[in-house]
PDB file of C-alpha atoms in Angstrom:
ATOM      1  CA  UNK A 189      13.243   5.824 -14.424  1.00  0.00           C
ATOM      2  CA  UNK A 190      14.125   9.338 -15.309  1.00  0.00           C
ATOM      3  CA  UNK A 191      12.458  11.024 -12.497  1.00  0.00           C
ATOM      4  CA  UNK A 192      14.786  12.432  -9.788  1.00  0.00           C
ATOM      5  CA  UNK A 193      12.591  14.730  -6.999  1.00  0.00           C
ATOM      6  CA  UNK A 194      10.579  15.252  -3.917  1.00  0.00           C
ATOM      7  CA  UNK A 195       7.573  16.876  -5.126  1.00  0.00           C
ATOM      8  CA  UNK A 196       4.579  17.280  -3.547  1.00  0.00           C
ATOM      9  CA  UNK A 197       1.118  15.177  -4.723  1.00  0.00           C
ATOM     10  CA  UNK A 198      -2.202  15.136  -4.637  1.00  0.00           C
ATOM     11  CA  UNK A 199      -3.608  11.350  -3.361  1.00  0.00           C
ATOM     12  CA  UNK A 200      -6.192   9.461  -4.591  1.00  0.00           C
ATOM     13  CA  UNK A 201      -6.773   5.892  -3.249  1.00  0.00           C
ATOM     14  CA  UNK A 202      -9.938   3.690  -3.107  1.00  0.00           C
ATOM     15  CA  UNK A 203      -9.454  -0.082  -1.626  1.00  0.00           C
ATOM     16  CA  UNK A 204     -12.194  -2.395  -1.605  1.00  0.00           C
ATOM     17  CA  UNK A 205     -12.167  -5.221   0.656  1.00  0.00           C
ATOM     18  CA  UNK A 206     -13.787  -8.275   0.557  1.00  0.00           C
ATOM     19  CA  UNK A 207     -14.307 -10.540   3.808  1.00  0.00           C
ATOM     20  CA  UNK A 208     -16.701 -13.422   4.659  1.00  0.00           C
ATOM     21  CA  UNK A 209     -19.307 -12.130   1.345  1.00  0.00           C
ATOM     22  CA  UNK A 210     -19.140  -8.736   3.054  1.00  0.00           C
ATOM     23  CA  UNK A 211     -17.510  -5.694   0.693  1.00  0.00           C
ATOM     24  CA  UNK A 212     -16.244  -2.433   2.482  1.00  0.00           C
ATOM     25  CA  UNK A 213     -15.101   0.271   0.233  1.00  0.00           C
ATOM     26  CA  UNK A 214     -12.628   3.200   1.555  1.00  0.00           C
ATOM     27  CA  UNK A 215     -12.009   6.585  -0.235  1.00  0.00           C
ATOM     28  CA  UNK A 216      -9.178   8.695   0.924  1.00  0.00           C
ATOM     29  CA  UNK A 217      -8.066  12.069  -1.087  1.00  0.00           C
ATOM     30  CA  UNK A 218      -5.018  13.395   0.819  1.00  0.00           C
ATOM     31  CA  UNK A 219      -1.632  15.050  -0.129  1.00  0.00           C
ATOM     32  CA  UNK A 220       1.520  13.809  -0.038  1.00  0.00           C
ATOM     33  CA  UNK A 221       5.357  13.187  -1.203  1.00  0.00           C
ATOM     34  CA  UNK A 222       6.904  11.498  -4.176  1.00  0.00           C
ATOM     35  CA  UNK A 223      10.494  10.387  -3.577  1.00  0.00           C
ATOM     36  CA  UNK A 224      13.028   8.959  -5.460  1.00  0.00           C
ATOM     37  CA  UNK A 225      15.358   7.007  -3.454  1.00  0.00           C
ATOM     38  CA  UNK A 226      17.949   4.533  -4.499  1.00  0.00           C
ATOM     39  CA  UNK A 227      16.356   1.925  -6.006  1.00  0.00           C
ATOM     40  CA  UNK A 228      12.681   3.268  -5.620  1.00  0.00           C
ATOM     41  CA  UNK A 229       9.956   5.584  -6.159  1.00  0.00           C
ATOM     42  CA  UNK A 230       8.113   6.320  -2.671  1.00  0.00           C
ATOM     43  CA  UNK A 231       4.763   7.611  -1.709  1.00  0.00           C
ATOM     44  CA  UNK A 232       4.286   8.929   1.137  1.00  0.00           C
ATOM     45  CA  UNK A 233       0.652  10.576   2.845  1.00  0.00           C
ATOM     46  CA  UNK A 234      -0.770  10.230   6.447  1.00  0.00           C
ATOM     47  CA  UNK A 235      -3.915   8.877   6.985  1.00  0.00           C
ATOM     48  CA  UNK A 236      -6.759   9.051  10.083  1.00  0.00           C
ATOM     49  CA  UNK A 237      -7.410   5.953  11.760  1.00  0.00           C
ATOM     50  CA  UNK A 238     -11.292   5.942  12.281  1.00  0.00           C
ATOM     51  CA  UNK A 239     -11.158   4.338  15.682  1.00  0.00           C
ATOM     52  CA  UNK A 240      -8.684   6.134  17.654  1.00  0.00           C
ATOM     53  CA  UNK A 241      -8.292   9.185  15.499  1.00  0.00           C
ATOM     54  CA  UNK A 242      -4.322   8.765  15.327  1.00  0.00           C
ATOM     55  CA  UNK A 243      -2.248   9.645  12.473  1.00  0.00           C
ATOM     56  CA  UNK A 244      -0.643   7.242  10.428  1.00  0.00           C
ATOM     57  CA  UNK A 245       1.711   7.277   8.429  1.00  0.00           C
ATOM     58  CA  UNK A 246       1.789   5.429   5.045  1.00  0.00           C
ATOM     59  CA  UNK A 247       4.012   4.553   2.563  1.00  0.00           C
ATOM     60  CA  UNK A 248       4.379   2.476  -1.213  1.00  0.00           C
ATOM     61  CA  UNK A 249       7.882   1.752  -2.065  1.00  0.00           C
ATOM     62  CA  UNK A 250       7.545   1.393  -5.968  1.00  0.00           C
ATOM     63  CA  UNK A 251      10.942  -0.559  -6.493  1.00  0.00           C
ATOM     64  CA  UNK A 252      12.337  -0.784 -10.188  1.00  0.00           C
ATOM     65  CA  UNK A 253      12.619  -4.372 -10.178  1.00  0.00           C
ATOM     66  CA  UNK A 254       8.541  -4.287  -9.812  1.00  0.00           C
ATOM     67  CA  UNK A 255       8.250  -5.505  -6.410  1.00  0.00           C
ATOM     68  CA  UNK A 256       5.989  -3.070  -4.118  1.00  0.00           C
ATOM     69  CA  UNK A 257       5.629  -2.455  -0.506  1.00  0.00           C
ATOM     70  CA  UNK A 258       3.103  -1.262   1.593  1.00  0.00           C
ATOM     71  CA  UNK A 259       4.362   0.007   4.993  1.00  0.00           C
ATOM     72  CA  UNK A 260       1.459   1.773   7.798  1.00  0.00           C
ATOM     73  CA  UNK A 261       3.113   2.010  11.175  1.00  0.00           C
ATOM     74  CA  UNK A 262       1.499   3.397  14.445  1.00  0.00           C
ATOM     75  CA  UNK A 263       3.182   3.012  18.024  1.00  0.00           C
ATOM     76  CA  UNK A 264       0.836  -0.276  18.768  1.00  0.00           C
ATOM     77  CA  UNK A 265       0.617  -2.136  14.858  1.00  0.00           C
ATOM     78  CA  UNK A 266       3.315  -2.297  12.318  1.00  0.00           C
ATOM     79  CA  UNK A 267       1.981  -3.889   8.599  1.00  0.00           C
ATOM     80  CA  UNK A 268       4.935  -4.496   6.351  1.00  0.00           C
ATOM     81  CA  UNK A 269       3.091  -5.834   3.107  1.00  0.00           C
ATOM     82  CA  UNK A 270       5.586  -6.942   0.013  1.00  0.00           C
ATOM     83  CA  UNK A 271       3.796  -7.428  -3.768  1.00  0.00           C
ATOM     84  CA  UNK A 272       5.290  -9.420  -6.448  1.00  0.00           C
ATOM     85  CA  UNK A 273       3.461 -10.344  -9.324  1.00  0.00           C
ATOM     86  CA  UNK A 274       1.762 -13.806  -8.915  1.00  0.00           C
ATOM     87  CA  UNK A 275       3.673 -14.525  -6.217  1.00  0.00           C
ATOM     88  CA  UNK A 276       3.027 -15.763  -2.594  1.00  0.00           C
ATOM     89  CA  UNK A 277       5.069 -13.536   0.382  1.00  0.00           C
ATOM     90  CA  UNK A 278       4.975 -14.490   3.903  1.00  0.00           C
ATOM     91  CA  UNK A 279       4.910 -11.992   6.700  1.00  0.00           C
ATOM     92  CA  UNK A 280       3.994 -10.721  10.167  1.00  0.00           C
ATOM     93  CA  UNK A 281       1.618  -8.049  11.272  1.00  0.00           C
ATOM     94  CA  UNK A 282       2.679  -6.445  14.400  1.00  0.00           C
ATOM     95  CA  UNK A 283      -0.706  -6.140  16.994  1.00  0.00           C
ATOM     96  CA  UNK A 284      -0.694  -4.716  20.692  1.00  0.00           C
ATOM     97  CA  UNK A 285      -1.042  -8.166  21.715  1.00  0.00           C
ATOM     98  CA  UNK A 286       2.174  -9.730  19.516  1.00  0.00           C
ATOM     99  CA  UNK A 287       2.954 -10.669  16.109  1.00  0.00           C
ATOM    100  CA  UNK A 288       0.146 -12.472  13.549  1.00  0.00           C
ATOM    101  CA  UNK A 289       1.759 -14.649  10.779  1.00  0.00           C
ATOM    102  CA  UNK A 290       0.482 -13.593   7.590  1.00  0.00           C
ATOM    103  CA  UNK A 291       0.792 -14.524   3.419  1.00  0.00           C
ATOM    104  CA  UNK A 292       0.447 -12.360   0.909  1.00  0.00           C
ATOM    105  CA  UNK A 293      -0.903 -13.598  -2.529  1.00  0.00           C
ATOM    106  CA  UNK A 294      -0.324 -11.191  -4.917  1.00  0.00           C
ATOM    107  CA  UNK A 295      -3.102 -11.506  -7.700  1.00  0.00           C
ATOM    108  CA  UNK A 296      -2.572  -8.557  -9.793  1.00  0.00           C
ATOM    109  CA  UNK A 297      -0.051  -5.651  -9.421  1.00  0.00           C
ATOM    110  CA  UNK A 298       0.456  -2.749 -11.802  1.00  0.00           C
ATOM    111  CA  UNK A 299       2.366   0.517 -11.528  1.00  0.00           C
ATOM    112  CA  UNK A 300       2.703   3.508 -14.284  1.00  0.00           C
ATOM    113  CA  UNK A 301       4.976   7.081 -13.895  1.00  0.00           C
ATOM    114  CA  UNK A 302       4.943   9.787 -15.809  1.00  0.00           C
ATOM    115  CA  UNK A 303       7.429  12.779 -15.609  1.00  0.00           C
ATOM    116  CA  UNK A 304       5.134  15.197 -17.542  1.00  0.00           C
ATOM    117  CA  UNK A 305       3.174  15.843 -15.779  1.00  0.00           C
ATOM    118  CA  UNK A 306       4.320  14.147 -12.553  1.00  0.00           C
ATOM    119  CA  UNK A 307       1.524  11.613 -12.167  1.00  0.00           C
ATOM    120  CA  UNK A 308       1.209   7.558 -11.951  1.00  0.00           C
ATOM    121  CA  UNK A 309      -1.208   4.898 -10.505  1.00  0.00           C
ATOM    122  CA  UNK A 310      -0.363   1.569  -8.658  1.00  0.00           C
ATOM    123  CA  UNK A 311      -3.202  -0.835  -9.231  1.00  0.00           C
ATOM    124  CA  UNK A 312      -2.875  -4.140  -6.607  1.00  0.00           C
ATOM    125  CA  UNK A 313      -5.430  -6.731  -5.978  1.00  0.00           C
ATOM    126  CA  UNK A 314      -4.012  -9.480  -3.166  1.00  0.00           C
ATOM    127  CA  UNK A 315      -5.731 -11.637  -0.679  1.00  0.00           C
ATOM    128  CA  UNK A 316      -4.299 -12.303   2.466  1.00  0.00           C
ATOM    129  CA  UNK A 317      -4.378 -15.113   4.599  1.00  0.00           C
ATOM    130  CA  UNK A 318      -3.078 -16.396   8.448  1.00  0.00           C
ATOM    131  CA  UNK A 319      -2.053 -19.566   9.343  1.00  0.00           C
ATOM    132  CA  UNK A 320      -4.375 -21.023   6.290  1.00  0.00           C
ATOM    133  CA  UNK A 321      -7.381 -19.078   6.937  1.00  0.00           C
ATOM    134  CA  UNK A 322      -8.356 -16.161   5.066  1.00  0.00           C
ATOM    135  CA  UNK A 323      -8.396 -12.700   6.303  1.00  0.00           C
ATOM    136  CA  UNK A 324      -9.891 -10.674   2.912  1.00  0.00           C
ATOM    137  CA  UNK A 325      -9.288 -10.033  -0.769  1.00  0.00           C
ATOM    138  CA  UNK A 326      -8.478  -6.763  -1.166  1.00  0.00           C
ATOM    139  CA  UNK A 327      -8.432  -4.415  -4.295  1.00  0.00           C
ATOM    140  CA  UNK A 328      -6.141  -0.970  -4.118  1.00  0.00           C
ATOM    141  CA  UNK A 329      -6.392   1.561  -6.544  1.00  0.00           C
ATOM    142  CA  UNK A 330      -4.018   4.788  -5.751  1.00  0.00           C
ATOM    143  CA  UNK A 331      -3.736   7.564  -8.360  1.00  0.00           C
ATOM    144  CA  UNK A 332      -1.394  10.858  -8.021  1.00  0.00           C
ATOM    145  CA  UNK A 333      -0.542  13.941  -9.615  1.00  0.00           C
ATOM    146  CA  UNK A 334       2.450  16.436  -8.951  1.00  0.00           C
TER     147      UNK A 334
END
């Protein structure tokens, strides 16, 4: 990867979740940061949390050997979610009340850059499960532009 820069972007991300037959949809446009950093590409924006109204900071760590992570981190919850391609991941999610086991089974996952212009896309579709039982599909579609 050719691209070497902190640059601001403009955010576009849509995820779709999927739980119990019910399907929630969320929109965010935001700014942000792209990053390069050792051996990844990072995205970086701050989101609203609907409930509580706190700030939260977000981040996709595009790594060059394909893996991605997702990383959202408030004083109270910490979600650390690693995608690999076909693969199953197992994790914790941080709560108020202690830490939840969780897997992560990445269905599809699919990242493009572009150094002119500055723009790319990071396409992941996962479900995630706890102790067994499952927690949601889940469909993320992020698009940016320098």
């Amino acid at each position: 990867m050719a691209i070497t820069l902190d640059k601001q972007i403009a955010i576009h991300l849509e995820t779709v979740k999927t739980q119990e037959g019910e399907v929630e949809r969320y929109v965010i446009e935001t700014t942000g940061q792209l990053v390069r950093l050792g051996d990844g590409m990072y995205i970086r924006y701050k989101e609203e949390d609907e409930e509580t109204g706190q700030t939260i900071p977000v981040t996709f760590k595009l790594q060059d050997d394909g893996e991605i992570q997702l990383t959202r981190e408030t004083d109270a919850i910490r979600t650390k979610l690693i995608f690999l391609a076909q693969k199953k991941i197992s994790g914790t999610y941080k709560t108020a009340y202690g830490r939840i086991p969780i897997e992560i089974e990445t269905k599809r996952l699919k990242s493009q850059l572009k150094n002119q212009p500055i723009s790319g896309s990071v396409e992941i579709d996962y479900r995630l499960t706890t102790n067994g039982e499952l927690l949601g599909d889940y469909n993320i579609r992020l698009q940016f532009t320098a």
